CSV table of C-alpha atoms in Angstrom, one decimal:
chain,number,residue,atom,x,y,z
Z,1,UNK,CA,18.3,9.9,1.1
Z,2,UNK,CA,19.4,6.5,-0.8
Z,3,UNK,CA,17.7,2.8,0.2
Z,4,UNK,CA,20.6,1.2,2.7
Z,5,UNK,CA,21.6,-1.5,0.2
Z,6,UNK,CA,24.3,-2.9,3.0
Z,7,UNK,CA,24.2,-4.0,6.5
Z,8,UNK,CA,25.8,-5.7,8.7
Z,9,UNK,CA,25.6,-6.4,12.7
Z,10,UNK,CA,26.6,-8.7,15.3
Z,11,UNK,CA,24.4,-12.0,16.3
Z,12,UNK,CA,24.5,-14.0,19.1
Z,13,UNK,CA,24.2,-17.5,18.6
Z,14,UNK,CA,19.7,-17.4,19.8
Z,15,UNK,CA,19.6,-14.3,17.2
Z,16,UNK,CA,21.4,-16.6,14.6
Z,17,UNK,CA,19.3,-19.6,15.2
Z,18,UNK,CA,16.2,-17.4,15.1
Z,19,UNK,CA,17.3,-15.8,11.8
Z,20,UNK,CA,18.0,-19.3,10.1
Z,21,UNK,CA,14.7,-20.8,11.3
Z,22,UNK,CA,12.6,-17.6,9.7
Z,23,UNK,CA,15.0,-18.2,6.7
Z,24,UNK,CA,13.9,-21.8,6.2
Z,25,UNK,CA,10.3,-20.5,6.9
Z,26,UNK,CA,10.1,-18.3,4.3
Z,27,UNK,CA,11.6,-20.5,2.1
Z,28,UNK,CA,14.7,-18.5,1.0
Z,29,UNK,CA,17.4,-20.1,-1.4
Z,30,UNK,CA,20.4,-21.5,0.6
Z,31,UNK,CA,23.8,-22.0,-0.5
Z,32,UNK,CA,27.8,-22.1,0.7
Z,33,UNK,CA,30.0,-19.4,1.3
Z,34,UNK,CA,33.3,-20.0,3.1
Z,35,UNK,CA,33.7,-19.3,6.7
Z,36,UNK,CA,29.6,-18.6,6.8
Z,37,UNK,CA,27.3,-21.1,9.3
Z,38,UNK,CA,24.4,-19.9,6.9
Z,39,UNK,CA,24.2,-17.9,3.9
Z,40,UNK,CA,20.1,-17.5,2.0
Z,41,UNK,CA,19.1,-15.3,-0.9
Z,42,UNK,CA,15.6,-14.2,-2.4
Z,43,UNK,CA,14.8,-11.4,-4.5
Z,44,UNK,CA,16.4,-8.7,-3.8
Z,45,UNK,CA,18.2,-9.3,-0.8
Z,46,UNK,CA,21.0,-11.8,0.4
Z,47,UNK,CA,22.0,-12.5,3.8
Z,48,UNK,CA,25.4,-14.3,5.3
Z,49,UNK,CA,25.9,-14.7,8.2
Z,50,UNK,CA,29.3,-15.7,9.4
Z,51,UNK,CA,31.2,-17.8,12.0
Z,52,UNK,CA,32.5,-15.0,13.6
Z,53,UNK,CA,29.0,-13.8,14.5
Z,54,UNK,CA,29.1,-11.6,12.0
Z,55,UNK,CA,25.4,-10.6,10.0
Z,56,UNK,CA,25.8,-9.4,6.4
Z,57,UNK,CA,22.7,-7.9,4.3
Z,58,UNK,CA,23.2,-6.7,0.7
Z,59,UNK,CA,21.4,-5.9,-2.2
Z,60,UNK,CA,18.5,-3.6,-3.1
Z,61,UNK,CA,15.9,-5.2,-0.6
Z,62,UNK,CA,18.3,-4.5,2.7
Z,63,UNK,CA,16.6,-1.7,3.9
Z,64,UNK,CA,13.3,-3.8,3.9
Z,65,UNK,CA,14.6,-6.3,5.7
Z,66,UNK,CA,16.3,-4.5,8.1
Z,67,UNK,CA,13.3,-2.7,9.3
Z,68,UNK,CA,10.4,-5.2,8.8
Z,69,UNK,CA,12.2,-8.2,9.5
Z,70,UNK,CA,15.5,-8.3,11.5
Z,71,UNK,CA,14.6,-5.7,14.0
Z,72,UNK,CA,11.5,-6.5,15.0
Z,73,UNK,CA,11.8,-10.3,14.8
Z,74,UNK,CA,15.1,-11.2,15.7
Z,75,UNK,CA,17.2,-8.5,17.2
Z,76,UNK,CA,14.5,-6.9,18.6
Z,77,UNK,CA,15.4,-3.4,18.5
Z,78,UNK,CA,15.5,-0.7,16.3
Z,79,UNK,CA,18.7,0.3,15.0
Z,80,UNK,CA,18.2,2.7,11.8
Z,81,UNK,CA,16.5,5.7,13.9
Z,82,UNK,CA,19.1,7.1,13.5
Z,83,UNK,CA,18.2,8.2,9.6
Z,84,UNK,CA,15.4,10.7,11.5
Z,85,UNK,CA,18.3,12.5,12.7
Z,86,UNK,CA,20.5,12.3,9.1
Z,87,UNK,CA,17.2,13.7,7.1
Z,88,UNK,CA,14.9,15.5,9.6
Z,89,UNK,CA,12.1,15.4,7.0
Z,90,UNK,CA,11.1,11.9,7.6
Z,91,UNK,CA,9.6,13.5,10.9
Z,92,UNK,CA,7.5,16.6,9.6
Z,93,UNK,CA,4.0,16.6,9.8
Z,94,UNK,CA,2.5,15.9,6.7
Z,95,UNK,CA,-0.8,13.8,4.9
Z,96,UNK,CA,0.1,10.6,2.5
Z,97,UNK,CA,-2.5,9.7,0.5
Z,98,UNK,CA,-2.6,6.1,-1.7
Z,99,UNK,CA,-5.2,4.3,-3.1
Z,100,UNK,CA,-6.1,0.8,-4.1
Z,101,UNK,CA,-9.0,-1.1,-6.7
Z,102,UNK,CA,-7.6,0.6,-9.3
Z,103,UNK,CA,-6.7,-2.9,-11.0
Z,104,UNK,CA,-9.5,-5.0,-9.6
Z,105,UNK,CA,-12.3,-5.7,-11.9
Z,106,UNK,CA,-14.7,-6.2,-8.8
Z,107,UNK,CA,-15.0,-3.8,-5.5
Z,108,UNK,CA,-14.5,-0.1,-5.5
Z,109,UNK,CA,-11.4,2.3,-6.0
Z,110,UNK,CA,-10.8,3.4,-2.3
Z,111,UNK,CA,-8.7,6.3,-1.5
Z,112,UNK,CA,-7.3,7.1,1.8
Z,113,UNK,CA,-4.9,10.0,3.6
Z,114,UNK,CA,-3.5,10.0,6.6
Z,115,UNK,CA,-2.2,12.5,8.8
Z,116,UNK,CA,1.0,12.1,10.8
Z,117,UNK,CA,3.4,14.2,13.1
Z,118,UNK,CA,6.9,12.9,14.8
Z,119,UNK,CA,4.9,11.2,17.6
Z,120,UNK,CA,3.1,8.9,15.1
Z,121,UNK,CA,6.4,8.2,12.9
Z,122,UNK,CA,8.5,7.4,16.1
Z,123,UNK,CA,6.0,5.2,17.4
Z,124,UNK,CA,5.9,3.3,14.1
Z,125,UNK,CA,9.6,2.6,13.9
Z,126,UNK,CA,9.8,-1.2,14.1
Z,127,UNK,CA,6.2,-1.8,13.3
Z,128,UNK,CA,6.0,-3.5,9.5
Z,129,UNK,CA,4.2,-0.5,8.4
Z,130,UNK,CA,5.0,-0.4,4.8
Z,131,UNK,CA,3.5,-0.5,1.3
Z,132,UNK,CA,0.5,-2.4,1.5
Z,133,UNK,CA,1.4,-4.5,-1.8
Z,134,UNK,CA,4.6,-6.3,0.3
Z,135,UNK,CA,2.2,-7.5,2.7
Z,136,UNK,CA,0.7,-10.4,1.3
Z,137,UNK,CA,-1.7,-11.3,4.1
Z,138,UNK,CA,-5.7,-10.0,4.6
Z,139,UNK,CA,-5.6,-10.4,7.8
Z,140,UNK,CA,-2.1,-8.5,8.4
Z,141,UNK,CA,-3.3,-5.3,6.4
Z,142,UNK,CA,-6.3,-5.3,9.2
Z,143,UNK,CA,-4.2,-5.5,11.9
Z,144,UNK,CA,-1.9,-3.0,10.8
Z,145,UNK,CA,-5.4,-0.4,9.6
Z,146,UNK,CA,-6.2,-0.7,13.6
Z,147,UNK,CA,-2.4,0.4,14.4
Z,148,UNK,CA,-2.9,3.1,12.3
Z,149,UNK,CA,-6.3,4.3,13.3
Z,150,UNK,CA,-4.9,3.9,16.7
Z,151,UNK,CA,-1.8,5.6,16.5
Z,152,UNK,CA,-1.9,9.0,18.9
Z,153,UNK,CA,-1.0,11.9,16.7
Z,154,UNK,CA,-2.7,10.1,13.7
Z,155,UNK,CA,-6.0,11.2,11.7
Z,156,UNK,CA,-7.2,9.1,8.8
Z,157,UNK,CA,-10.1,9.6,6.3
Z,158,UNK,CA,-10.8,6.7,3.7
Z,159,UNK,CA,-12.8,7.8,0.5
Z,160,UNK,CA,-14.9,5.0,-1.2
Z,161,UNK,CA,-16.2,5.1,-4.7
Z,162,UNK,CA,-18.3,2.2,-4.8
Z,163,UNK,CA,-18.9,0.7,-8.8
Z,164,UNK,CA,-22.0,2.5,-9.4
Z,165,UNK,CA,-20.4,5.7,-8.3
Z,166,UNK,CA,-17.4,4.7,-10.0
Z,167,UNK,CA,-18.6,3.6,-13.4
Z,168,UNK,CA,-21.0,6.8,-13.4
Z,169,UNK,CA,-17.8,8.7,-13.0
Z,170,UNK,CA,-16.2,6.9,-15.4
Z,171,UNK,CA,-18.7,8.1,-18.2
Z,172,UNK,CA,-18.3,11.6,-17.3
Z,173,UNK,CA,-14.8,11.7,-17.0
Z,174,UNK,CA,-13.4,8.9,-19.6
Z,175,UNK,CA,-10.3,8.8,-17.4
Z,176,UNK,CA,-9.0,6.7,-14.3
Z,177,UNK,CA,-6.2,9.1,-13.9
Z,178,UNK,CA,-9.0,12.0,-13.3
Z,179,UNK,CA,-11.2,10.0,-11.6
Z,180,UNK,CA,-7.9,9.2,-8.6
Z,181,UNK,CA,-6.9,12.8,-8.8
Z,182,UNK,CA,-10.6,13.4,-7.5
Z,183,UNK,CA,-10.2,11.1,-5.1
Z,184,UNK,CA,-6.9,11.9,-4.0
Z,185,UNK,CA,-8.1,15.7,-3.8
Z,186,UNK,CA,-11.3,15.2,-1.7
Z,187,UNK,CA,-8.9,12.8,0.9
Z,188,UNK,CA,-6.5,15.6,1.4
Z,189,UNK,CA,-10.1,18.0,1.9
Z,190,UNK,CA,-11.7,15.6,4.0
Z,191,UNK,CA,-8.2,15.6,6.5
Z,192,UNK,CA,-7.8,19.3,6.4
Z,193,UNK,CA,-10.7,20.0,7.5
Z,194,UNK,CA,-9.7,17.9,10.7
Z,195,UNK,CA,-6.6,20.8,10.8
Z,196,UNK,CA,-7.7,22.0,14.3
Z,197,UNK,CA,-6.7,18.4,15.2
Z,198,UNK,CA,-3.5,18.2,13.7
Z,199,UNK,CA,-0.4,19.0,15.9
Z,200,UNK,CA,1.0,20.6,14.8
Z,201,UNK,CA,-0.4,21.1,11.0
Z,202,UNK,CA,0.8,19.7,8.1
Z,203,UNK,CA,3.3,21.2,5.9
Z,204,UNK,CA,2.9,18.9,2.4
Z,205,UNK,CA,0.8,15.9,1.4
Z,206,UNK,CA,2.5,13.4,-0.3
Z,207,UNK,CA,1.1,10.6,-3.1
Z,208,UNK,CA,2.2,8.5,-5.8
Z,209,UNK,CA,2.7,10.0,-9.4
Z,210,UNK,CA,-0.1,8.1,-11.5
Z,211,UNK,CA,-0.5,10.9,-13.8
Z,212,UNK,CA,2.1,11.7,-16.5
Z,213,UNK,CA,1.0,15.5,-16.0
Z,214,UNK,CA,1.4,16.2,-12.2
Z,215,UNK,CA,-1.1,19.4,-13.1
Z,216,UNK,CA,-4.1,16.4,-13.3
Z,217,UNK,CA,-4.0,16.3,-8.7
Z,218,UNK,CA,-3.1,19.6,-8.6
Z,219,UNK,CA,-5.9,21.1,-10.6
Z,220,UNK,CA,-7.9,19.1,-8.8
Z,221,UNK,CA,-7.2,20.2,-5.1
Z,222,UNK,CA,-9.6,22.0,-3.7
Z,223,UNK,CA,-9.7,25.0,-1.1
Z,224,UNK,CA,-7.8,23.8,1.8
Z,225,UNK,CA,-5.7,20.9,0.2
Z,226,UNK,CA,-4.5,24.1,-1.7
Z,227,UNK,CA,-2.8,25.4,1.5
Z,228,UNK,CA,0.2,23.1,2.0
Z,229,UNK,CA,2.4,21.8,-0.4
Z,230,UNK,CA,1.8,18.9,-2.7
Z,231,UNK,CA,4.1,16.7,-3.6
Z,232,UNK,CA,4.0,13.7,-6.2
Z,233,UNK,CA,6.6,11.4,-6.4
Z,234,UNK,CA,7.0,7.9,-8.3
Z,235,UNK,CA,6.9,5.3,-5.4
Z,236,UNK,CA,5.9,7.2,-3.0
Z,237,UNK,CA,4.6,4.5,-0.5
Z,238,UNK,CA,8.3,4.1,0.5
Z,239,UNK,CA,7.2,7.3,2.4
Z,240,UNK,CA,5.6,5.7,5.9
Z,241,UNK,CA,2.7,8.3,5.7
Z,242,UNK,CA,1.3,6.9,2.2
Z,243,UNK,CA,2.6,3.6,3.1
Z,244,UNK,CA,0.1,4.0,5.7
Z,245,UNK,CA,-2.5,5.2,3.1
Z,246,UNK,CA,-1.8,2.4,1.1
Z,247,UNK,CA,-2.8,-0.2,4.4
Z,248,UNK,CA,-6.1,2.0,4.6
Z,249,UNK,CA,-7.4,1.9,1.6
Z,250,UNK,CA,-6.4,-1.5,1.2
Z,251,UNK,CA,-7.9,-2.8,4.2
Z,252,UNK,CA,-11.4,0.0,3.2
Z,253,UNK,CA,-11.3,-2.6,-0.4
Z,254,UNK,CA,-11.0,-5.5,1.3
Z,255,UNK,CA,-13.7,-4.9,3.4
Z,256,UNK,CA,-15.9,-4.0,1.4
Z,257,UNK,CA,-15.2,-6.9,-1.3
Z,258,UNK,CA,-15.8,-9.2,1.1
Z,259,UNK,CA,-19.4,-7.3,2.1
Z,260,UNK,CA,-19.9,-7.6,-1.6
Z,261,UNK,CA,-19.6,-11.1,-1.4
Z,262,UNK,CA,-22.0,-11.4,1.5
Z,263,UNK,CA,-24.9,-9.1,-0.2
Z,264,UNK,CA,-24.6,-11.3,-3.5
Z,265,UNK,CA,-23.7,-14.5,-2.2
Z,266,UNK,CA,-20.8,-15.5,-4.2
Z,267,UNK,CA,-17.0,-14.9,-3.7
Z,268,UNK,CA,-15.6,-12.2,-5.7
Z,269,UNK,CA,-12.0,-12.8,-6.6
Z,270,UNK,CA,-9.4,-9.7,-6.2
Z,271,UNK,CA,-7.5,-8.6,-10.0
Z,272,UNK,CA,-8.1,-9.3,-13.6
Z,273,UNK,CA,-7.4,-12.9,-14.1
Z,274,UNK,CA,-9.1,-15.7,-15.8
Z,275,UNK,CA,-10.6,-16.6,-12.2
Z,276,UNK,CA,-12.2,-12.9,-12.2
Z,277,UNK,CA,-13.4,-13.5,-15.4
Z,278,UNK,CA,-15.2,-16.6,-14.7
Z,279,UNK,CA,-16.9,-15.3,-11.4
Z,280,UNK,CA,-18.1,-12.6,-13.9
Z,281,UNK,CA,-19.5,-15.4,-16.0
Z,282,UNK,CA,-21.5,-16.7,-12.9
Z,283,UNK,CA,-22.4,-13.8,-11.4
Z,284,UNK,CA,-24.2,-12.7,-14.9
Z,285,UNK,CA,-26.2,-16.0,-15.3
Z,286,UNK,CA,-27.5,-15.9,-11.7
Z,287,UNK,CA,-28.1,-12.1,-11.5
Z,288,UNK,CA,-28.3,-10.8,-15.6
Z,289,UNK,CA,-25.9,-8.9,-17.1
Z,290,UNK,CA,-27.6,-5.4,-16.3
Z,291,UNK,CA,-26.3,-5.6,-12.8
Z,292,UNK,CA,-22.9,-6.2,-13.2
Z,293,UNK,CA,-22.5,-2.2,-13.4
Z,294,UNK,CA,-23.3,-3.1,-9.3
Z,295,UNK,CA,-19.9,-5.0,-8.7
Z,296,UNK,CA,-17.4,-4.6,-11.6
Z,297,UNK,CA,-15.3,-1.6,-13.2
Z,298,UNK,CA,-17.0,-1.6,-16.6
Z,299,UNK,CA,-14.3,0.0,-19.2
Z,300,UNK,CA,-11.9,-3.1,-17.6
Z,301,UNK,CA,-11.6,-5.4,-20.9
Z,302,UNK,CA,-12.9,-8.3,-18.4
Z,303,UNK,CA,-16.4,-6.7,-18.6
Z,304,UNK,CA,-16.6,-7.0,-22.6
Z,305,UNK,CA,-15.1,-11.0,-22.0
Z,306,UNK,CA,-17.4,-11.7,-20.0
Z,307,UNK,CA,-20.6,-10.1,-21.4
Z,308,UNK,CA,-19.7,-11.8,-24.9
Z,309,UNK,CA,-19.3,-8.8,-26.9
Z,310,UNK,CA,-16.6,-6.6,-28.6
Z,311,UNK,CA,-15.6,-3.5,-26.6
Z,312,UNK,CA,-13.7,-0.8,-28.3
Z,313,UNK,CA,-13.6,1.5,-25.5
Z,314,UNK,CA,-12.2,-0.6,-22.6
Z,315,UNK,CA,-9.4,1.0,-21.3
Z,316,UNK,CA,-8.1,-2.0,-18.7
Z,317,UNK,CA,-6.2,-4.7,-20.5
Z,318,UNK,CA,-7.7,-7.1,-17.9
């Protein structure tokens, strides 16, 4: 089924007051359209709402703001269920498995799956559970990872590969894409073998498509992740089961960053930026360059910047 790219819905005058202030709040672009007390655009997305009460939302974005902001925050109610009914495979029982790390220089790659059934989903509906990259706040990502490890009818596994783990691996396999389709593989393991759990049992795991080949996660499934379907998918976090994923392992490499921090007593900046580079820099001269293998991905062109020499074989532009 398509994104909604329109809607539109009656406000009364609290609701429009309430959608205006969040508006201003958020600082969206205002300008005038005839017969509209308000009409704001940002992004994708652009909202009127008009004098007769009237609430238009158009553009690629709608569907986003329809279920993340304007139900939950100003109508207060949930009025796109009705898409479970239109496509009943948004309600199967399935495992959605994400990762994140992949482009920080620091922390671990952390994979996670989650298992959910039509009690989970349902009870999600209005919740802001979405692709952990739209949610821009730490502290929001670990709310929503104790939702989620909450939920009824939802079981979660997170799998960590810290940077000595990581880089070892790395050696071995001289591929990131290999490395995640590991990772991917022993999450979907690690959840079947919860199966007598599951109600009822899964019928397909879902995850991004990272690898050009979708024969690199399947070859790497093992014995029970090869008993349901697998399905790979560009953008698959618009799928609430890896969007879920996507809040655990963001929230698993969050936390463990900031334990990072703690054990080496410096702040560890998330990415590849010059900031990143430069908290390489210092963590070198107060710890020596043999233990940045302890904290950094070192085939990430950062590593070769910030030991001072040329590095042929880094894979990461960062």
């Amino acid at each position: 089924m398509k994104p909604l790219t329109t809607y539109t819905c009656k406000l009364t005058d609290a609701q429009s007051k309430a959608l205006l202030a969040w508006l201003r709040a958020q600082d969206y672009e205002f300008r005038d359209v005839p017969y509209a007390v308000f009409a704001a655009a940002k992004e994708d997305v652009n909202i009127v709402a008009y004098e007769s009460r009237k609430l238009v939302v158009q553009g690629k974005g709608t569907q986003d703001f329809v279920e993340f902001v304007l139900e939950p925050q100003i109508l207060r109610e949930a009025r796109l269920g009705y898409e479970a009914i239109l496509n009943p495979d948004l309600l199967l029982p399935r495992i959605g498995v994400d990762e994140s790390g992949k482009g920080d220089f620091f922390g671990p790659l952390c994979v996670a799956g989650v298992y959910v059934n039509a009690q989970a989903i349902k009870s999600w509906e209005g919740s802001g559970i979405r692709d952990s990259k739209k949610i821009s706040s730490d502290k929001a990502i670990a709310d929503f990872a104790d939702l989620i490890n909450r939920t009824p009818g939802c079981i979660t596994r997170v799998v960590p590969i810290g940077n000595e783990a990581y880089n070892r691996l790395f050696r071995r396999l001289h591929s990131v894409n290999t490395m995640l389709a590991w990772g991917h593989a022993r999450a979907i393991e690690n959840l079947m073998l919860q199966k007598h759990r599951m109600n009822p049992p899964p019928v397909r795991a879902i995850s991004d498509q990272f690898a050009a080949k979708k024969e690199v996660v399947a070859g790497a499934l093992m014995s029970l992740g090869r008993e349901i379907e697998l399905i790979q998918r560009h953008k698959a976090e618009a799928d609430v089961a890896v969007a879920a994923a996507s809040i655990l392992a963001r929230h698993e490499f969050l936390t463990r960053l900031a334990a990072m921090g703690k054990k080496w007593g410096m702040h560890f900046p998330k990415g590849a930026s010059q900031l990143v580079e430069s908290a390489g820099k210092e963590f070198v001269a107060k710890h020596g360059p043999e233990r940045l293998s302890d904290v950094a991905k070192m085939h990430f062109r950062t590593s070769a910047r910030v030991l001072g020499v040329a590095n042929s074989n880094s894979e990461k532009s960062g």
